[in-house]
Short mmCIF file of C-alpha atoms and ligand atoms in Angstrom, two decimals:
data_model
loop_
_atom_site.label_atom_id
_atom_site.label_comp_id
_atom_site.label_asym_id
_atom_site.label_seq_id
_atom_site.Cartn_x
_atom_site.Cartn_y
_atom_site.Cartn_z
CA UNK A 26 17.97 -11.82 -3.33
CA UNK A 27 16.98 -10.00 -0.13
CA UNK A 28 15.07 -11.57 3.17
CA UNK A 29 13.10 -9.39 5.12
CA UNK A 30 11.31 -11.91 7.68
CA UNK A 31 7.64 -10.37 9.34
CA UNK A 32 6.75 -11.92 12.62
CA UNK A 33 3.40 -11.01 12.96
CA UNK A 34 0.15 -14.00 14.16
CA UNK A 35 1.35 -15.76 11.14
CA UNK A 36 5.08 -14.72 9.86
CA UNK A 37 6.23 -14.86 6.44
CA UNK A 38 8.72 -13.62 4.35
CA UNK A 39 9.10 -10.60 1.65
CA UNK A 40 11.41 -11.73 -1.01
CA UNK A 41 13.16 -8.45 -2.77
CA UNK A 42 15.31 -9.36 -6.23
CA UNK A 43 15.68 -9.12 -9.89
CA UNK A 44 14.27 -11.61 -12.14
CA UNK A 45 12.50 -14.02 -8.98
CA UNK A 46 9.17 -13.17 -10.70
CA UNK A 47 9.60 -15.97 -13.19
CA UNK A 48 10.77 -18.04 -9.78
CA UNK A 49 7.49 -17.91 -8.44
CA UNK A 50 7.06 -21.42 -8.36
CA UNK A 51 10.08 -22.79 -6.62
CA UNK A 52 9.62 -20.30 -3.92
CA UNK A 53 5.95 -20.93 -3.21
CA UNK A 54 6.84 -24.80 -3.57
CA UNK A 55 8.44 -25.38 -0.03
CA UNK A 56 5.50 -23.40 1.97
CA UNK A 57 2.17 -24.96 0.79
CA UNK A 58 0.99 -28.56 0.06
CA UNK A 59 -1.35 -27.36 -2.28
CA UNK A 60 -2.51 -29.06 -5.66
CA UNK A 61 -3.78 -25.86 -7.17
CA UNK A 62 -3.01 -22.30 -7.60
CA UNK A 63 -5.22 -19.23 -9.22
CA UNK A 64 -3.58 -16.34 -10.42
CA UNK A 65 -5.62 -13.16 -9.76
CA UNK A 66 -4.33 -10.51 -12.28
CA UNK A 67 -6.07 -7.45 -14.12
CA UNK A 68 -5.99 -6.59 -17.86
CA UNK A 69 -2.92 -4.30 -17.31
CA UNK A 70 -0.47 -6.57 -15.52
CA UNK A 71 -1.64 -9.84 -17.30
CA UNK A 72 -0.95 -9.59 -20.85
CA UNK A 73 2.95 -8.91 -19.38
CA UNK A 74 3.75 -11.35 -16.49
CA UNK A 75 1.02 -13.32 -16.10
CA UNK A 76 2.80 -16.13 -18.54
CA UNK A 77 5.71 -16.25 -16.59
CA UNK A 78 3.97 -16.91 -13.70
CA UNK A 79 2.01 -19.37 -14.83
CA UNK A 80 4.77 -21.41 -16.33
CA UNK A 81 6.72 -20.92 -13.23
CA UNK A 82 4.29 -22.28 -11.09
CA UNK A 83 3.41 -25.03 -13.59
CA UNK A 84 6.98 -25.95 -13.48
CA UNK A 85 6.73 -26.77 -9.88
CA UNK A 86 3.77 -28.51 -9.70
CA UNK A 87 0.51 -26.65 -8.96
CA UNK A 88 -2.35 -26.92 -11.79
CA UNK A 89 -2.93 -23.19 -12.25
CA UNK A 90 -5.70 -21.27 -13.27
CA UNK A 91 -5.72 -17.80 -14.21
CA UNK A 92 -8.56 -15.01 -13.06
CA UNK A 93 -8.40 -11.72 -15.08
CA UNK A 94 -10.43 -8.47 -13.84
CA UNK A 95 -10.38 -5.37 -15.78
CA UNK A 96 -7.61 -2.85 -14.28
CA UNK A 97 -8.75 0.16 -12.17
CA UNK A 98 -9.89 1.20 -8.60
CA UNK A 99 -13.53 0.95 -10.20
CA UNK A 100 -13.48 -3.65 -9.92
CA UNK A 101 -12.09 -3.30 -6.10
CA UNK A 102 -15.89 -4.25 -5.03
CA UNK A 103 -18.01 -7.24 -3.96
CA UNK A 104 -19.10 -7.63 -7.36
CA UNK A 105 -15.69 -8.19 -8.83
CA UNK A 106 -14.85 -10.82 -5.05
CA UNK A 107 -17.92 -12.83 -6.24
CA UNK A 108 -16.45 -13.15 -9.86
CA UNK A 109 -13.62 -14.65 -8.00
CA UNK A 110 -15.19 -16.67 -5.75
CA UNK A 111 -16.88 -18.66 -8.42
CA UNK A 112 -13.63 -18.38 -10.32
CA UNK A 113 -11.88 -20.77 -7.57
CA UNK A 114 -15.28 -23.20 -6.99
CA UNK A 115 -15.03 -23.85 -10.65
CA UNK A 116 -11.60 -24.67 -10.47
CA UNK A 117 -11.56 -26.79 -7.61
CA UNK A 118 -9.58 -25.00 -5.08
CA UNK A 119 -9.64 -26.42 -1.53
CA UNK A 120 -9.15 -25.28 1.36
CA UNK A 121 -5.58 -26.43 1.10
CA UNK A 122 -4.85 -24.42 -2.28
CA UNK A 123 -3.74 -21.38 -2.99
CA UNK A 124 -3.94 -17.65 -4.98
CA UNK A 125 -1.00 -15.76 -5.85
CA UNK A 126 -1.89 -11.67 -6.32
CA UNK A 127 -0.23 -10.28 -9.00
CA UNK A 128 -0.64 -6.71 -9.86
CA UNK A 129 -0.38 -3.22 -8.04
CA UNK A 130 -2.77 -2.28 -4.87
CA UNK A 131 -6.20 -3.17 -6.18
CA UNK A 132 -5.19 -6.59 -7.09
CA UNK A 133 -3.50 -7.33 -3.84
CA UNK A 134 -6.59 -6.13 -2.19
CA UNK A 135 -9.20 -7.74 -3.78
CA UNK A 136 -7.12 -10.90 -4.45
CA UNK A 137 -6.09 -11.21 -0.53
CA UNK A 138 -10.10 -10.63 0.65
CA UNK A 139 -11.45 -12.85 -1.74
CA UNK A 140 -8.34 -15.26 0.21
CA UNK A 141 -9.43 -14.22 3.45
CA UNK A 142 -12.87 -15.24 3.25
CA UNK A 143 -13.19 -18.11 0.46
CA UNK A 144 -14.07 -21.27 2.86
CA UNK A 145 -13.13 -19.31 5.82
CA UNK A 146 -9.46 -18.67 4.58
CA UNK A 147 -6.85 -20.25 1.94
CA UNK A 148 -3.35 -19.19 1.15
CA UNK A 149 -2.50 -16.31 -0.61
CA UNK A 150 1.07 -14.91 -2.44
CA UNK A 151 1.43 -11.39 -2.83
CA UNK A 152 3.67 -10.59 -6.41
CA UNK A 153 3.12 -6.46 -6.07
CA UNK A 154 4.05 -5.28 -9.10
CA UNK A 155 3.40 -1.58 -9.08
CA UNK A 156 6.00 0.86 -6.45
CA UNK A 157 2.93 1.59 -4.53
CA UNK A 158 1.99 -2.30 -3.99
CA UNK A 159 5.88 -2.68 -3.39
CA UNK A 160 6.53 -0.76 -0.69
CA UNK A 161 3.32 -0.41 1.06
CA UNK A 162 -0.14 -2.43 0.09
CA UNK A 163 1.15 -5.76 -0.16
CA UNK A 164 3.29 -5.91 3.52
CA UNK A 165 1.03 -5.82 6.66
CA UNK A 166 -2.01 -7.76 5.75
CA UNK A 167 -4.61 -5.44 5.19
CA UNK A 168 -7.31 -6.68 2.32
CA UNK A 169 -10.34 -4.82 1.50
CA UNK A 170 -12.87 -3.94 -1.29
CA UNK A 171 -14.56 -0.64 -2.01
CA UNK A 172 -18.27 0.23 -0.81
CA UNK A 173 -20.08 2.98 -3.41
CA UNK A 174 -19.42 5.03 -0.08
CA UNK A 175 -16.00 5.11 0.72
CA UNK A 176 -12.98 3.15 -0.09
CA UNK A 177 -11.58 0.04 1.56
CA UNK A 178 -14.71 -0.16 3.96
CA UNK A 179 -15.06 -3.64 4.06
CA UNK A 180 -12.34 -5.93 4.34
CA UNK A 181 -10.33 -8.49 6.75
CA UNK A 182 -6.51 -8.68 7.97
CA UNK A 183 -5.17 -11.56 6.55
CA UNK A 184 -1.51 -12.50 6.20
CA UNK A 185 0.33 -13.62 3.05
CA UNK A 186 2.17 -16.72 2.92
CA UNK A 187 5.26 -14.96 1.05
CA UNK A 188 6.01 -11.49 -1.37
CA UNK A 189 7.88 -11.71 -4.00
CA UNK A 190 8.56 -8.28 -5.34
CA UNK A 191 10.81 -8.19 -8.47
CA UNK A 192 11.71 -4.47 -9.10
CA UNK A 193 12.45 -5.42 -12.56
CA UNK A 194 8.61 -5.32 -12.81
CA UNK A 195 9.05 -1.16 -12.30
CA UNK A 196 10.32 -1.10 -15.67
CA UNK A 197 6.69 -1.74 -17.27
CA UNK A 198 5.31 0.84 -14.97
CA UNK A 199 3.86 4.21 -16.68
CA UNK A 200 5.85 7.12 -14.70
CA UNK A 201 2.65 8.60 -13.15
CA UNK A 202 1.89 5.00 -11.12
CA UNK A 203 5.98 5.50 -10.45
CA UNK A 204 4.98 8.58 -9.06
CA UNK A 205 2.15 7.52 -7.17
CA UNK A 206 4.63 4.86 -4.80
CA UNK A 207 7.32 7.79 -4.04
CA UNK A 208 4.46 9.46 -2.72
CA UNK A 209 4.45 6.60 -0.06
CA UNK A 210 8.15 6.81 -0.20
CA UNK A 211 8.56 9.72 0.59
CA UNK A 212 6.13 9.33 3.48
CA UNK A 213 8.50 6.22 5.08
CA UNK A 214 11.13 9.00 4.70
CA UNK A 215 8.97 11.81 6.82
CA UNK A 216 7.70 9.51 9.45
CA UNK A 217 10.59 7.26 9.94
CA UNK A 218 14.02 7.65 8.51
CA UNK A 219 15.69 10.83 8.02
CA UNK A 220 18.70 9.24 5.87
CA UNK A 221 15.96 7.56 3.37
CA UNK A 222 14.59 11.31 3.26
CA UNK A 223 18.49 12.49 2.58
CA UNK A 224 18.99 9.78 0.23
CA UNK A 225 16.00 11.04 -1.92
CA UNK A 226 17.31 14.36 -1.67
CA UNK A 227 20.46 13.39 -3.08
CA UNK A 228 20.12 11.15 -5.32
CA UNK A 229 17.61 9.61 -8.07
CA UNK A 230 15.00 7.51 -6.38
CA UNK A 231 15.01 5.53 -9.79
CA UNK A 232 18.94 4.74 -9.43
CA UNK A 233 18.39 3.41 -5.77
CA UNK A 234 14.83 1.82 -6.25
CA UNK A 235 16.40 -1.54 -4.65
CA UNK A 236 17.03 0.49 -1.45
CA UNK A 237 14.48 2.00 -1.68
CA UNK A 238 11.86 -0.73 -1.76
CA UNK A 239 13.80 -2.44 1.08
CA UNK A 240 14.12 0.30 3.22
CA UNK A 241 10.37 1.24 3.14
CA UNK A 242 9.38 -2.57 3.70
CA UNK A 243 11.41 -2.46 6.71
CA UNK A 244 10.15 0.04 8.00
CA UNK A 245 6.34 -0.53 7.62
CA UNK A 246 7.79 -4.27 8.62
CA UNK A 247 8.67 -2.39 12.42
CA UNK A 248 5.28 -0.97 12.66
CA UNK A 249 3.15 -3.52 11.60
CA UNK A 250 5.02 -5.65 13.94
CA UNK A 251 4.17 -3.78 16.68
CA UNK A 252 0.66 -3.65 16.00
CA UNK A 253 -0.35 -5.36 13.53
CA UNK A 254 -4.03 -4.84 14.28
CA UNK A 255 -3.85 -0.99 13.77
CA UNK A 256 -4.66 -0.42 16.88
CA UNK A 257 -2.14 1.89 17.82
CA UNK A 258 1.45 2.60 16.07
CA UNK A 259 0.15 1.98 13.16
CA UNK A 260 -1.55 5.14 12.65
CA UNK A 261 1.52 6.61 11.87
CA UNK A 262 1.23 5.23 8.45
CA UNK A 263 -1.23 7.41 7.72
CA UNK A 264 0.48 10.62 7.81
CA UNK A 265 -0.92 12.95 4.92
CA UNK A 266 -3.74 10.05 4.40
CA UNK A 267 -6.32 12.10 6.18
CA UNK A 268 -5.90 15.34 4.48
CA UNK A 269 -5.70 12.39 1.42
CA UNK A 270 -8.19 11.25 1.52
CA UNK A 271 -10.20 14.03 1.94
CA UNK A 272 -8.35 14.96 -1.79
CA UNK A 273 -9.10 11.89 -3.50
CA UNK A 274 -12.93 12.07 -2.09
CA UNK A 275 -13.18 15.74 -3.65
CA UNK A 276 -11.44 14.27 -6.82
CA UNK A 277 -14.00 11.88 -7.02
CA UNK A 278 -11.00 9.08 -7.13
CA UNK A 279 -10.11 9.77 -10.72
CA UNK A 280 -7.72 12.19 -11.67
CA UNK A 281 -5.02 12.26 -8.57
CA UNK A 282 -3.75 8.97 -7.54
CA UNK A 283 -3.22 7.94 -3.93
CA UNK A 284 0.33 8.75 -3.97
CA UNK A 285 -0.01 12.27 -4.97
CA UNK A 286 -3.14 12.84 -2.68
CA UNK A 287 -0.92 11.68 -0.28
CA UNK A 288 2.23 14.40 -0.87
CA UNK A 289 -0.52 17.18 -1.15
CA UNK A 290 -1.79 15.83 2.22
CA UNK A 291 1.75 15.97 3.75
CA UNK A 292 2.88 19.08 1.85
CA UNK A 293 -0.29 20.88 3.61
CA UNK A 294 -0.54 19.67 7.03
CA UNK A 295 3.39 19.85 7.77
CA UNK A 296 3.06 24.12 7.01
CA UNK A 297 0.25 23.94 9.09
CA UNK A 298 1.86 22.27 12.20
CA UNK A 299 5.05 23.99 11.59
CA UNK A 300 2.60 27.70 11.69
CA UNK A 301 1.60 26.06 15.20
CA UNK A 302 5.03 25.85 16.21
CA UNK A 303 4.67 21.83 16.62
CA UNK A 304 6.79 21.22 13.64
CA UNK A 305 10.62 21.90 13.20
CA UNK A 306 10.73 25.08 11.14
CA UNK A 307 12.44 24.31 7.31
CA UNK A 308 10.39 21.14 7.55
CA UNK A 309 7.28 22.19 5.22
CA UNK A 310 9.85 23.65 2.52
CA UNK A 311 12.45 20.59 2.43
CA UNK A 312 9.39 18.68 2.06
CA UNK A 313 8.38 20.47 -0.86
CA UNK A 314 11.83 20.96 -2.34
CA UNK A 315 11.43 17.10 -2.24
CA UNK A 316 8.13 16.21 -3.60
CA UNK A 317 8.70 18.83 -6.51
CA UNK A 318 11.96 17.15 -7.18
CA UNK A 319 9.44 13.80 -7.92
CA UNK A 320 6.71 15.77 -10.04
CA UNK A 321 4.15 15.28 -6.99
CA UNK A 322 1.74 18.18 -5.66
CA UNK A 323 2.64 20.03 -2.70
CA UNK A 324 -0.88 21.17 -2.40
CA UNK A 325 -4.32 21.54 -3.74
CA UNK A 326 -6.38 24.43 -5.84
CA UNK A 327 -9.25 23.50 -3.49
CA UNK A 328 -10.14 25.90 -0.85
CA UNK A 329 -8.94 24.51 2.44
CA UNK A 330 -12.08 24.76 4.07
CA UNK A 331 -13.79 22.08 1.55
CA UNK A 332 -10.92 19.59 2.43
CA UNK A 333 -11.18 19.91 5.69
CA UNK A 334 -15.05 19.18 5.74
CA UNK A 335 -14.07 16.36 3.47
CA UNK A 336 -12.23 14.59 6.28
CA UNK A 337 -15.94 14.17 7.86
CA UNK A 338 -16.16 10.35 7.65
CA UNK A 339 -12.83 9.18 7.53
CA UNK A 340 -11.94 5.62 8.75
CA UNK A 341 -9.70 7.20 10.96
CA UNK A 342 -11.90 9.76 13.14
CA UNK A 343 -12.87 8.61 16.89
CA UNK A 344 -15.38 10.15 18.48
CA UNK A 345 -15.71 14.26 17.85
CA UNK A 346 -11.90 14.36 16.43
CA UNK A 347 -9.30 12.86 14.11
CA UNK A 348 -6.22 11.65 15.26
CA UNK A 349 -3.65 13.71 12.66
CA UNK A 350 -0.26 12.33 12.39
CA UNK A 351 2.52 15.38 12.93
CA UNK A 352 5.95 15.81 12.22
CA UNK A 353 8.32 16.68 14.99
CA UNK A 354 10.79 16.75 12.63
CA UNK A 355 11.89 14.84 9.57
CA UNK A 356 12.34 11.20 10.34
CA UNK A 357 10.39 11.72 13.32
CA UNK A 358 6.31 11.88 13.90
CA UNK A 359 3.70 11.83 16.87
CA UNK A 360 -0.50 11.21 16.85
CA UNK A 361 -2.52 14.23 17.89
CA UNK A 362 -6.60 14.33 18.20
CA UNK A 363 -7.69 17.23 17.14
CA UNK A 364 -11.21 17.79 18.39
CA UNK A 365 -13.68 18.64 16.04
CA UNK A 366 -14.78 22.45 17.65
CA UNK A 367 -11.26 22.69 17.15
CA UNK A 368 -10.57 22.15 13.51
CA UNK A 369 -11.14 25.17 11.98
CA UNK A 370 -9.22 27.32 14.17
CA UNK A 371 -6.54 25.09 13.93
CA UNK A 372 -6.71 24.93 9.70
CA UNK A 373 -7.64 28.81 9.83
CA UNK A 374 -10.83 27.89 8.01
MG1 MG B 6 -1.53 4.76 1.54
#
């Protein structure tokens, strides 16, 4: 089993190894007093691992309860928070208790708001068990729900106690929500690490997923470290998330997943930057090479000009710009603002 330790207001550690799932219970134990636990879980994930858990957690003490929502991006509102809210008063959790998230991004979410703001704050475990959750969602203590307006507009930042990520978990994972965490991978590789980037190229991300998920939780560790707020540094974690977004929006959220809206993003604003001369040149078609080599899109059949009006809104826009995050090169990234009167000569729209 593999430590990473995050120091942020409140550290905590991110377990990474094969089989811990069904230790859940013994490595919760040490870090909370608590007398109960509820398991937050969706009708996906559930019928699988939610057992396990259960026992696990049984096993060392904690009277568990278990809290099933149906799966999809479509429960990560207030509606579905409230569900859970009674879910714990009817259970008798304290202030001193605890929930354990287990599921993919929407789970973690929802499960760590509903932690962040149930009498002001209880414990919460993250057990991702989807790539995306893995390597990106459930490290850095963002939680959020969905508004009918936008997506995770209303949320707190709120630390986990511990993660627990089992990669065996991967294994029950239908290969589109596989592909929808390498788009994040892949990301870590662009922004951050050139040999993670080489290492895809190489090999099979499948055959090095352990790696993988450790190197990407490192990373995002570093940043979130350094401003854990998102204030600042953090931003870089959103390169090909504005351009993403924008996708997903058009998509109407069904259709492309994160991940691949993602890639598209990256795929489109890396040929752009390298046109402007801002971005190595080979970078756009390595990048591609890459993403093809995953089955994710290295672009869109929407005209450019529609995505680009689609970035209108975004969290992420200050002011009469949006700060774009740029590849120097691969493994290496900067934060521009590109002014609004600017965008369309820059995008050629
Ligand atoms: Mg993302």
């Amino acid at each position: 089993m593999k430590t990473i330790h995050v120091s942020t207001g409140r550290s905590y550690d991110i377990l990474i190894g094969h089989g811990i799932i069904e230790r859940a219970g013994e490595l919760i134990r040490p870090l909370t007093k608590a007398i109960r636990a509820a398991v937050v879980s969706d009708t996906n994930v559930a019928p699988i691992y939610a057992q396990g858990v259960i026992s696990s957690l049984e096993k060392s003490g904690f009277d568990t309860s278990l809290f099933v929502f149906e799966a999809g991006e479509a429960s990560k509102r207030l509606s579905t928070v409230e569900k859970i809210y009674s879910h714990l008063f009817d259970n008798n959790l304290t202030r001193t208790d605890i929930i354990v998230a287990l599921g993919g991004g929407v789970t973690g979410d929802m499960a760590g708001f509903a932690a962040a703001t149930y009498l002001r704050g209880i414990d919460f475990v993250q057990i991702p068990t989807s790539l995306l959750a893995q390597v990106d969602s459930s490290v850095g203590g963002k939680t959020a729900v969905d508004l009918p307006t936008g997506k995770n507009l209303v949320g707190a930042f709120w630390q986990p106690r511990l993660v627990i990520i089992d990669p065996d978990t991967l294994t029950t994972l239908p290969e589109k929500f596989f592909r929808d965490g390498l788009g994040e991978v892949v990301k870590y590789g662009c922004i951050r690490s050139l040999p993670l980037f080489e290492r895809l190229e190489r090999e099979n991300a499948r055959d090095i997923i352990d790696d993988v998920i450790s190197e990407c939780v490192s990373i995002k560790r570093d940043v979130v470290e350094h401003d854990e707020r998102d204030t600042g540094e953090r931003a870089i974690l959103n390169f090909g998330h504005t351009l993403g977004h924008a996708l997903e929006k058009l998509h109407g959220y069904e259709g492309l997943t994160h991940g691949e809206a993602v890639a598209a993003g990256a795929a489109i604003l890396t040929r752009i930057s390298e046109s402007h001369g801002i971005t190595e040149p080979g970078t756009a078609q390595r990048l591609e090479a890459l993403l093809e080599k995953y089955g994710l899109p290295t672009g869109s059949e929407l005209p450019l000009a529609d995505i680009i009006s689609a970035t209108r809104g975004d969290k992420k826009s200050t002011g009469k710009g949006i700060n774009f995050v740029f590849l120097d090169k691969l493994g290496s990234c900067f934060i521009r603002k590109i002014e609004s009167a600017d965008m369309p000569e820059f995008f050629g729209v």
